Coordinates of C-alpha atoms and ligand atoms in Angstrom, one line a residue:
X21 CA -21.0 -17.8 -15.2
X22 CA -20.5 -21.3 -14.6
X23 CA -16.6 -21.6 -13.3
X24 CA -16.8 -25.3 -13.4
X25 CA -16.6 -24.9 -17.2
X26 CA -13.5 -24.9 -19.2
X27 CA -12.7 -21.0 -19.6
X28 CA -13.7 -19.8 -22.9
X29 CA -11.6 -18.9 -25.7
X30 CA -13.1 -15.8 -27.1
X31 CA -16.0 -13.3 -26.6
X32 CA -18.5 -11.8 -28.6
X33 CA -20.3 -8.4 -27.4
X34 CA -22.9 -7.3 -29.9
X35 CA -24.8 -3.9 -29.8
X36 CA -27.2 -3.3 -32.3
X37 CA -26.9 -5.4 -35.2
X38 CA -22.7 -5.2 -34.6
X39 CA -21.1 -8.3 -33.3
X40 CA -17.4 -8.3 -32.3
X41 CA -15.8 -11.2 -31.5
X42 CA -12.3 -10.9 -29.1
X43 CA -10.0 -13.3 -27.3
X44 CA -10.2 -13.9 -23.6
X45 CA -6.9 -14.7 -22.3
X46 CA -6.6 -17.1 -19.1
X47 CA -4.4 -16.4 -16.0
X48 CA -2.4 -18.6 -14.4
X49 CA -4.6 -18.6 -11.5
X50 CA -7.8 -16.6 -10.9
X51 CA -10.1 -14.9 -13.2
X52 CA -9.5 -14.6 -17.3
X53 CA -9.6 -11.4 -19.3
X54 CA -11.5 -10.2 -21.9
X55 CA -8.8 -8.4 -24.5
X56 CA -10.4 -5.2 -25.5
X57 CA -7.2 -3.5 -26.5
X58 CA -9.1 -2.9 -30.0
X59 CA -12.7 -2.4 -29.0
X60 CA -12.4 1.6 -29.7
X61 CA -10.4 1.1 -32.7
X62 CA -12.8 -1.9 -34.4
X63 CA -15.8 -0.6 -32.5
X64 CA -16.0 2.6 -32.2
X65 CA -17.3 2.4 -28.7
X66 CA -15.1 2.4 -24.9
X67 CA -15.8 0.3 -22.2
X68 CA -17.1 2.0 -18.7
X69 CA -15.6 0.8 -15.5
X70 CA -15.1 4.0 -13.3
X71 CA -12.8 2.6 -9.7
X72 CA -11.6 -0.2 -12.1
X73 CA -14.1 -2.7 -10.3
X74 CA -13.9 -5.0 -13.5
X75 CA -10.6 -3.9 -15.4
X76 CA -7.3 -5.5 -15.4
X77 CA -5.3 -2.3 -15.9
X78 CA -1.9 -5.0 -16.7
X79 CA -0.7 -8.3 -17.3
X80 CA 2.0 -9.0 -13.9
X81 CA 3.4 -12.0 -12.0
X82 CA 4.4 -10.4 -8.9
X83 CA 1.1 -10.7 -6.4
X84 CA -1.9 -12.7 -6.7
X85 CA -5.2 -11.9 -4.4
X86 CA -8.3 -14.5 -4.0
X87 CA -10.9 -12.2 -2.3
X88 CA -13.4 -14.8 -2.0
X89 CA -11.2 -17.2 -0.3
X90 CA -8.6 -14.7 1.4
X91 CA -5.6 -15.5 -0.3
X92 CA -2.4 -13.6 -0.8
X93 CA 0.1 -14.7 -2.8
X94 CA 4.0 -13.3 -3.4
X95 CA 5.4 -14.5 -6.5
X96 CA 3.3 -18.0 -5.7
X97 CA 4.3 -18.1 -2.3
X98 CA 1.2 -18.0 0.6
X99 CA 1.8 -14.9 3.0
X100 CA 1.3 -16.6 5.9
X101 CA 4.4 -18.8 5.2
X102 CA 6.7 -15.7 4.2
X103 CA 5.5 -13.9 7.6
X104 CA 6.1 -17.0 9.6
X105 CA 9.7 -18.0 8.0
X106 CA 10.9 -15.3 5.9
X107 CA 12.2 -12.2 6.4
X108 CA 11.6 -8.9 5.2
X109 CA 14.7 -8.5 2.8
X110 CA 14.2 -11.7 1.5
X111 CA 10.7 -10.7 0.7
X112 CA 11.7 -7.5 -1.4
X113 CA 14.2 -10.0 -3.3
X114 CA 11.6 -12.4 -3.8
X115 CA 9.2 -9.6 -5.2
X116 CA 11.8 -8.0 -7.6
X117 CA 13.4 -10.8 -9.0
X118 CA 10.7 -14.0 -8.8
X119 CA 12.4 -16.4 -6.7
X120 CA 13.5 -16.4 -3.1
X121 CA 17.4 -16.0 -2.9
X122 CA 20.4 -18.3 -2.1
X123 CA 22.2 -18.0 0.7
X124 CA 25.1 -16.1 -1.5
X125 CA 22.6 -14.1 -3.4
X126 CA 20.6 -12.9 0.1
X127 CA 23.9 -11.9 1.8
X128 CA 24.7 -10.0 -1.6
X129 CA 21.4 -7.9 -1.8
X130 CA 21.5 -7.5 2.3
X131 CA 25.0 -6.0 1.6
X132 CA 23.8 -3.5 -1.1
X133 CA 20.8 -2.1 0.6
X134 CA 22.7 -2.0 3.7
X135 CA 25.3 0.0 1.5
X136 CA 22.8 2.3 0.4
X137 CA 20.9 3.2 3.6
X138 CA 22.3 7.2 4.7
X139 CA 21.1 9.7 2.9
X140 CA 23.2 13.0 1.0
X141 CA 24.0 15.2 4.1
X142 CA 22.0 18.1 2.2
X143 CA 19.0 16.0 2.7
X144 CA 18.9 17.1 6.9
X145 CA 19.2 20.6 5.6
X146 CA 16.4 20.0 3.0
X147 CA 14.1 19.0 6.4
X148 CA 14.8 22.4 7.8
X149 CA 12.3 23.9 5.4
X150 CA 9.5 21.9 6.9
X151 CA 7.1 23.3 10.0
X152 CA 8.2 20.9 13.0
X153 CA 4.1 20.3 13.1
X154 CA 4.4 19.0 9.8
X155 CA 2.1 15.4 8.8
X156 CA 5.1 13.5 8.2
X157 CA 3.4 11.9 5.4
X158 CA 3.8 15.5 4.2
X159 CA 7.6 15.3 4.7
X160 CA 7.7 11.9 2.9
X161 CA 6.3 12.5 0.2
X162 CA 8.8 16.0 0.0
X163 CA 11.7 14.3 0.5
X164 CA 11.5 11.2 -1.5
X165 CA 10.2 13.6 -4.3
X166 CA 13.4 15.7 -3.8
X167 CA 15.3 12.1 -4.0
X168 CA 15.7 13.0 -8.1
X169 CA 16.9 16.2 -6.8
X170 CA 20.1 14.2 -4.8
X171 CA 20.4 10.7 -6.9
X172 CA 20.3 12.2 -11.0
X173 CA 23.2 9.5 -11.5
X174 CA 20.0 6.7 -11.4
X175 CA 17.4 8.5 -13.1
X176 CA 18.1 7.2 -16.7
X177 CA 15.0 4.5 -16.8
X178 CA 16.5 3.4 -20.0
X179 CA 19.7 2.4 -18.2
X180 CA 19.0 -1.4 -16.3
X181 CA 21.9 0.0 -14.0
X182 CA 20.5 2.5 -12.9
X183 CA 16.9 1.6 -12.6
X184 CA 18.8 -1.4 -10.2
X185 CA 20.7 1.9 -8.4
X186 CA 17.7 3.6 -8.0
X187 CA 15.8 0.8 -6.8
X188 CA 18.1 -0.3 -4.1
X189 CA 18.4 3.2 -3.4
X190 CA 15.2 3.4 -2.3
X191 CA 14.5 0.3 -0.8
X192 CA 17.7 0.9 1.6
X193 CA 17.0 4.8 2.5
X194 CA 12.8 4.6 3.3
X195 CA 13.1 4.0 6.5
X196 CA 16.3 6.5 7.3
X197 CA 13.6 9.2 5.6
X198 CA 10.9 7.7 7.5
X199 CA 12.6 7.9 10.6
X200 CA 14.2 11.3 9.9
X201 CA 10.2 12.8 8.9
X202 CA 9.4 11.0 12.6
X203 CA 12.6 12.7 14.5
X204 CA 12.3 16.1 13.0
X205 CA 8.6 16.1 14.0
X206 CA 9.6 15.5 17.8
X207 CA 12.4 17.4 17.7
X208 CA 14.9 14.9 18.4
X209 CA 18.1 14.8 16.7
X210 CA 18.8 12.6 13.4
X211 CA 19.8 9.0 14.1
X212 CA 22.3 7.9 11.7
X213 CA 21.7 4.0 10.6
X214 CA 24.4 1.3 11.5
X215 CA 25.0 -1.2 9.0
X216 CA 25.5 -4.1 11.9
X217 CA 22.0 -3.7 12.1
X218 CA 19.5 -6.1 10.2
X219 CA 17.1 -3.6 8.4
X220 CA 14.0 -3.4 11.0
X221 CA 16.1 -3.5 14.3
X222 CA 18.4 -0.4 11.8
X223 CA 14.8 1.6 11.5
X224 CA 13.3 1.0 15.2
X225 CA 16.8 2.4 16.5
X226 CA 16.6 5.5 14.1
X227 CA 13.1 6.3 15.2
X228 CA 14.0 5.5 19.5
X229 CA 17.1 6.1 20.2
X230 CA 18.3 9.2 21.5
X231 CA 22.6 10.2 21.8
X232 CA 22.1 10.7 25.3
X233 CA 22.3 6.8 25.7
X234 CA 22.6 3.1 24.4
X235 CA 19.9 1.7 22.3
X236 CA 18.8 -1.5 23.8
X237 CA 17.2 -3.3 20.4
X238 CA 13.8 -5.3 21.5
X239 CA 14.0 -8.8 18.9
X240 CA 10.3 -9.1 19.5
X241 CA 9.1 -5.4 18.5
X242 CA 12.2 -6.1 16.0
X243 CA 10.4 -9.2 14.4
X244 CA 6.9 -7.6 14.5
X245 CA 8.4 -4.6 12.5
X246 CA 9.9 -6.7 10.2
X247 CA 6.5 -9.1 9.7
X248 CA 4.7 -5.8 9.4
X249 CA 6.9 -5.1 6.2
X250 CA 6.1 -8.1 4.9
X251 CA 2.8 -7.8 5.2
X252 CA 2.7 -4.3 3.5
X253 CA 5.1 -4.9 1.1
X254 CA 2.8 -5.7 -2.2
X255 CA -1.4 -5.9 -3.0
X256 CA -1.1 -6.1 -7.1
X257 CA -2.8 -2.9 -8.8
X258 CA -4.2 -1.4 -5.8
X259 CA -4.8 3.0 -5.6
X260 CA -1.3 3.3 -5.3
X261 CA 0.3 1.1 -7.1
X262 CA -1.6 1.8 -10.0
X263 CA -0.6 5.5 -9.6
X264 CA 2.6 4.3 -9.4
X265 CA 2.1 2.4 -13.0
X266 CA 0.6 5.4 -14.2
X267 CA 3.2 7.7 -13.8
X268 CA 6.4 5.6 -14.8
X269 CA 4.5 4.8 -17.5
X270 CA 5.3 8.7 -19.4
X271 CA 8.5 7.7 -18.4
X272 CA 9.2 10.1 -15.1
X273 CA 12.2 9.0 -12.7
X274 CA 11.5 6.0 -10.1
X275 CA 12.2 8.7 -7.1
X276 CA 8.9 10.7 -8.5
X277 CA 7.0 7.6 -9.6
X278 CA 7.4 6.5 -5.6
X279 CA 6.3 9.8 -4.5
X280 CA 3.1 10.2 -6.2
X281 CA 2.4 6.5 -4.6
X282 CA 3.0 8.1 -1.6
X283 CA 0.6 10.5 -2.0
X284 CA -1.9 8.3 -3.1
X285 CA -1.8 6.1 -0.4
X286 CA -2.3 9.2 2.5
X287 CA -5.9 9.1 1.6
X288 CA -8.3 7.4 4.7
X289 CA -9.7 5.1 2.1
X290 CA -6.0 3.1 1.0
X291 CA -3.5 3.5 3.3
X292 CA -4.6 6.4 5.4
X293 CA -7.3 3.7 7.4
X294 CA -4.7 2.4 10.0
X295 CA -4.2 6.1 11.1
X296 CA -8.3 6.5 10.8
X297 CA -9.0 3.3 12.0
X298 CA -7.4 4.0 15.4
X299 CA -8.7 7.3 15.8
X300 CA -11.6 5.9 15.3
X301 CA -11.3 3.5 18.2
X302 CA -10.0 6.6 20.0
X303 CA -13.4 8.5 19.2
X304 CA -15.5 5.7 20.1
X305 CA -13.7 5.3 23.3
X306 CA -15.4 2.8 25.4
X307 CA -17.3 -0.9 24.3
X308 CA -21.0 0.9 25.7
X309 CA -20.6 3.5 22.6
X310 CA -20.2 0.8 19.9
X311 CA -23.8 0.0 18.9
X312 CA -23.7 3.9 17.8
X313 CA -21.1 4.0 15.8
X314 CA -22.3 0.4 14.4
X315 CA -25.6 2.4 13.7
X316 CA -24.1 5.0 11.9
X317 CA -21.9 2.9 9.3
X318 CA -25.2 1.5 8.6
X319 CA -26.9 4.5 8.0
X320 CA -26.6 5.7 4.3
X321 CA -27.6 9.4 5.1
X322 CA -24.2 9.8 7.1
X323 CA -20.5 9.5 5.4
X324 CA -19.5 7.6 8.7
X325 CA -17.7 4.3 7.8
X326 CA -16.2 1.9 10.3
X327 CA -12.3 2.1 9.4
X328 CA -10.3 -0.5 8.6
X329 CA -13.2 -2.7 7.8
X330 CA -13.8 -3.4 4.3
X331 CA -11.9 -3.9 1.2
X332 CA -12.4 -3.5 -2.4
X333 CA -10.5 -7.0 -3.1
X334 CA -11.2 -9.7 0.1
X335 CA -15.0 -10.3 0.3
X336 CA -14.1 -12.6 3.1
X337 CA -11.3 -11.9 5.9
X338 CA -7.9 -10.1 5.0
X339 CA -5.6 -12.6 5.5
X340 CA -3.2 -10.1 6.7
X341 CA -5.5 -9.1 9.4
X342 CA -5.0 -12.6 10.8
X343 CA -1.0 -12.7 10.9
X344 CA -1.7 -8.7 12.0
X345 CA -3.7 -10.0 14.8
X346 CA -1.3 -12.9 16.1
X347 CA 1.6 -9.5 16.1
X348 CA -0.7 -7.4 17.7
X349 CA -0.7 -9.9 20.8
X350 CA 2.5 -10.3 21.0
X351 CA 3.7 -7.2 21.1
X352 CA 1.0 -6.3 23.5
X353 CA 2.2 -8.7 25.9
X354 CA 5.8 -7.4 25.2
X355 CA 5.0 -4.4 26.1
X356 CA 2.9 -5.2 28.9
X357 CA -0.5 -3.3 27.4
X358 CA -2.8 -6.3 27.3
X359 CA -5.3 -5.0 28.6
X360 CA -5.2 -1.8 25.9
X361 CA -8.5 -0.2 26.1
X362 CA -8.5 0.6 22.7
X363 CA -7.6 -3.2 22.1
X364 CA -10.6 -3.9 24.5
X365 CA -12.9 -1.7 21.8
X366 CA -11.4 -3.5 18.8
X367 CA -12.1 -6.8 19.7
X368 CA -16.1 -5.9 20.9
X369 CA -16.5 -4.0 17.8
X370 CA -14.9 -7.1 15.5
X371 CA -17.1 -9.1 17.4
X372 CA -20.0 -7.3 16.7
X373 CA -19.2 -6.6 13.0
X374 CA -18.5 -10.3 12.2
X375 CA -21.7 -11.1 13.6
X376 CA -24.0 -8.5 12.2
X377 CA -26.1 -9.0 9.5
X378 CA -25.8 -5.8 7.4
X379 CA -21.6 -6.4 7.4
X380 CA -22.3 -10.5 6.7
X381 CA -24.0 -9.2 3.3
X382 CA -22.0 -6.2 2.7
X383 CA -18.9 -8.9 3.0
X384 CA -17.2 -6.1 5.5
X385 CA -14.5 -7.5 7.6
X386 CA -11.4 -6.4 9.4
X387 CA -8.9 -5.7 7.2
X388 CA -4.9 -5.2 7.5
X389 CA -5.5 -1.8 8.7
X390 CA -7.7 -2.9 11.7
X391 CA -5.0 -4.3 13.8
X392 CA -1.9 -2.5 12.3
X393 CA -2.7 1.0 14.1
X394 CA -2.7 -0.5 18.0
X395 CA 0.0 -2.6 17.2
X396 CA 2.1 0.1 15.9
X397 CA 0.7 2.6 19.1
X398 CA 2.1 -0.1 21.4
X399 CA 5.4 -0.1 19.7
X400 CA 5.6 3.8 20.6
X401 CA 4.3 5.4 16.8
X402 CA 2.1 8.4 17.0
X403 CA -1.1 7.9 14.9
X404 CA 0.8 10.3 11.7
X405 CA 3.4 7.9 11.3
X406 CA 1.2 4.9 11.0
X407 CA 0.5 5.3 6.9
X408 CA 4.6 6.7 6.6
X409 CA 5.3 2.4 8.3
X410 CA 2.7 1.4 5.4
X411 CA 4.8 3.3 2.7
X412 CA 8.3 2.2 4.0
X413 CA 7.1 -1.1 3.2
X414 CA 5.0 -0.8 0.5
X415 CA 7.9 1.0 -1.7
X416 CA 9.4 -2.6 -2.7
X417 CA 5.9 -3.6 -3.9
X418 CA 5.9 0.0 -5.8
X419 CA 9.7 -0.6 -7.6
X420 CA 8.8 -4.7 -8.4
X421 CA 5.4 -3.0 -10.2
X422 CA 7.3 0.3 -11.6
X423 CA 10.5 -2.9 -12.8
X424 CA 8.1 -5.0 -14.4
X425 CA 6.0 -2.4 -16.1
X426 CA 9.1 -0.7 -17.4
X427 CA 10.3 -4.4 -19.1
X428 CA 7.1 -5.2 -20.6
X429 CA 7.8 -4.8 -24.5
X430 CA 4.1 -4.2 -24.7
X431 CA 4.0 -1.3 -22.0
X432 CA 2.9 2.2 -23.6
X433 CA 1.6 5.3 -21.9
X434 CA -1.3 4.8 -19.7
X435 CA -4.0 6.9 -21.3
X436 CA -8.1 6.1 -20.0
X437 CA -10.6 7.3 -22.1
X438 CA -13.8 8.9 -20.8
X439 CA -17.9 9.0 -21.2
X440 CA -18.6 12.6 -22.1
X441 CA -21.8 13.9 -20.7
X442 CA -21.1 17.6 -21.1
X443 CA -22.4 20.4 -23.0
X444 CA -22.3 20.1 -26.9
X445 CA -20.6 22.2 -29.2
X446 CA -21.7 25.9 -28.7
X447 CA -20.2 29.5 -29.9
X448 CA -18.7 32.4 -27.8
X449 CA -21.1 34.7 -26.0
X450 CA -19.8 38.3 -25.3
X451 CA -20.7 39.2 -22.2
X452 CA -23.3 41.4 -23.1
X453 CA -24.9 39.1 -24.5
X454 CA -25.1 36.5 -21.6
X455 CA -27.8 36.6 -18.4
Ligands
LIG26 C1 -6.2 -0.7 2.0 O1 -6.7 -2.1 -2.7 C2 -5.9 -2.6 -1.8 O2 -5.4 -3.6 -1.9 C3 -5.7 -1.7 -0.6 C4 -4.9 -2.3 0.5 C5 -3.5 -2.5 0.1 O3 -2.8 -3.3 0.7 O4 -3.0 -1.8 -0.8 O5 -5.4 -3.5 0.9 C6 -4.8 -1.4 1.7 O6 -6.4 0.3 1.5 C7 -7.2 -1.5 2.8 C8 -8.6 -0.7 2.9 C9 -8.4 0.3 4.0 N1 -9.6 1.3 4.0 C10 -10.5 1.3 5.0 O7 -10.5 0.5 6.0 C11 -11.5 2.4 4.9 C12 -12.9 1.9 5.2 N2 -13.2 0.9 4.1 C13 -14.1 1.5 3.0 O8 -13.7 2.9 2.7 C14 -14.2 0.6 1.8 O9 -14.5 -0.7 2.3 C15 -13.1 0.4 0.8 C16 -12.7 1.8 0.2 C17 -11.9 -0.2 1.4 C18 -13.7 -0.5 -0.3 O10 -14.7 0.2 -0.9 P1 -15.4 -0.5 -2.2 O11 -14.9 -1.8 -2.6 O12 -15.4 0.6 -3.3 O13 -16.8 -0.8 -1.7 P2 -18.0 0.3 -1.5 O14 -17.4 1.5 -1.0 O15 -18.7 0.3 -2.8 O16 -18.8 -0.4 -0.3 C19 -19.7 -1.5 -0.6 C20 -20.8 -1.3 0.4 C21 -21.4 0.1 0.4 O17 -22.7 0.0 0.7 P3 -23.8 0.1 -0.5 O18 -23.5 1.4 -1.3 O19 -23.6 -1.2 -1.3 O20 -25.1 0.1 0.2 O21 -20.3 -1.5 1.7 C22 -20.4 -0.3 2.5 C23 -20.6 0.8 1.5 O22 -21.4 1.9 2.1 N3 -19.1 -0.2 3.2 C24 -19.0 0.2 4.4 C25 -17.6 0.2 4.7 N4 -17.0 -0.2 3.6 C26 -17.9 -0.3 2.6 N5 -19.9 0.5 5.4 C27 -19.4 0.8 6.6 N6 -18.1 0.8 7.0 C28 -17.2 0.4 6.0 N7 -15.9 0.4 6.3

């Protein structure tokens, strides 16, 4: 369809000799809609779109994606500019409330989260019930399950107070959890958070430091932590946001709404690549033993797909890989690992990729995931915590999605119909009767 012409104002989709005329409704940016909130009841008929390739599942003003041209916009606001001169508090204020802060209002909501960042003592005790080998995705998704368990004083969705509790609530204790899921699966003891702390120098001291001695805070793993958040923190109705939608929308407390995000986003295909990607690397080991694996992503006959390449949005680059890249440097030469292997592999196989025809036409390019799992190696995370990082920051992205969806008037229960393919109506066999 031309998009040089003026967007249309309605539709018409005829099948047989039935024509039904609906309204498309136009974006601010981006692509329209087609309204078929009363195709079934007019027509008789649903619409087909299994993965949601072609569906807008909501109406929101929070995030805005260009695939084609690798944009990523929060609220209006370009990522790059929020990762180069924002911060990543300001970031979840922007996302939940539409505008960036004032001075006054940005000390006020660093306050509160600060405020808000231990958890109920009981919650170390709730820990002792996991293995110490536990995934620690496993143990996040437990324990901030079990948060409805600890906080029923915000679980009123009804209540703008407490959805506000709840929210800040979870925004402030992620990464205490998330460091508390990391500690308990090395054994180390609990690290209390210190509210002097600005929230990403808070987490990297829960997660390295140890009571034997002082924690010496790094400002450029610090700052690359606290870009990384931003960078995470929304993708509009992606797996797990959308799960997140789904489930607030029969009305279930924020605490479980964010868990079964969580658990959406483990999977290798959403937010389980950074973790997959870098095994990967790990696998394929040394530059020689890329044309193989480049071999067998092509081959359709074998499930093998190059992780962290690819995306179901950005047909061109991620433009989080980019701002990903530029951390990953600097940290590596913070930490003194230029000359990573594995970063050695990543670059050869990027080069390779972005030069090879099968992933020029399949539009497959690095995406945030690529570059996120050595970065976070370098900064001292085991591979299990990588996608437990993506969740910390993705939960302000989850709450501004789970908000808005809960204060749209026209909000009901999500409900997708289905194309039935199975047997007809039959009668009861006895078993005697059946070979
Ligand atoms: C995230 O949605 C979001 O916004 C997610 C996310 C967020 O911030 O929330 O951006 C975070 O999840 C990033 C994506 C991380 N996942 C990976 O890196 C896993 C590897 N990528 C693939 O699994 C895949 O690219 C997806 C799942 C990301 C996207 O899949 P699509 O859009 O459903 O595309 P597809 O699977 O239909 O693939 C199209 C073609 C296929 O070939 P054909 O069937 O057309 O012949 O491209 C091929 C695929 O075989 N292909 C790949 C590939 N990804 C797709 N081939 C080799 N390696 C890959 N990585």
């Amino acid at each position: 369809m031309d998009a040089k012409q003026p967007p249309a104002k309605s539709a018409t989709l005829t099948v047989g000799n039935q024509k039904w005329e609906t309204p498309v409704r136009p974006g601010t940016i981006g692509p329209s809609v087609v309204d078929i909130a009363k195709l079934y009841g007019e027509t008789g008929m649903f619409t087909y779109d299994p993965g949601f390739t072609s569906t807008a599942s909501c109406e929101s003003k929070i995030t805005y994606i260009d695939g084609d041209e690798g944009i990523l916009l929060y609220r209006g606001y370009p990522i790059e500019q929020l990762a180069e001169h924002g911060d990543f508090l300001e970031t979840c204020y922007l996302l939940l409330y539409g505008e960036l802060p004032t001075s006054a209002q940005k000390s006020d909501f660093v306050h509160r989260v600060t405020y808000h960042t231990m958890v109920h003592e009981q919650m170390s005790r709730f820990f002792q019930g996991f293995r110490r080998d536990a995934h620690p995705m496993a143990v996040l998704v437990g324990s901030v399950g079990a948060l409805s368990a600890f906080y029923h004083d915000s679980t009123d969705i009804a209540d703008p107070q407490q959805r506000l509790i709840a929210s800040l609530r979870m925004i402030a204790k992620m990464p205490t959890l998330a460091a508390m899921a990391f500690k308990y699966t090395i054994g180390q003891p609990f690290i209390y958070p210190k509210n002097d702390l600005d929230y990403a120098t808070n987490f990297l001291r829960m997660c390295f430091a140890v009571p034997c001695e002082d924690y010496k805070p790094n400002q450029v793993l610090a700052r690359a932590m606290d870009r990384i958040f931003i960078l995470h923190a929304d993708h509009e109705q992606n797996a797990s946001t959308s799960t997140v939608r789904l489930a607030g929308s029969s009305g279930a407390n924020p605490f479980a709404c964010i868990a079964a995000g969580i658990a959406c986003l483990w999977g290798p295909a959403h937010g389980g690549a950074n973790e997959a990607a870098l095994k990967m690397l790990g696998e394929i080991g040394h530059v020689d033993r890329i044309p193989e694996y480049v071999k067998r992503a092509k081959d359709k006959n074998d499930p093998f797909r190059l992780m962290g390449f690819g995306h179901r949005v950005y047909k061109h680059y991620d433009p989080r890989a980019k701002i990903m890249q530029k951390t990953c440097y600097e940290v590596l030469n913070e930490i003194g690992h230029k000359d990573d292997p594995l970063l050695g592999v990543a670059m050869e196989l990027e080069r390779i990729a972005l030069h090879d025809e099968y992933f020029i036409e399949k539009k497959l390019y690095p995406n945030i995931d690529f570059y996120s799992g050595i970065t976070l190696k370098a900064m001292g995370f085991p591979t299990a915590m990588f996608t437990v990082l993506f969740a910390l920051a993705r939960t302000v992205g989850w709450i501004a999605q789970w908000k808005e969806m809960i204060e749209d008037p026209s909000q009901k229960i999500g409900r997708p119909r289905q194309l039935y393919t199975g047997a007809a109506r039959r009668d009861y066999q006895p078993i005697s009767r059946r070979k």
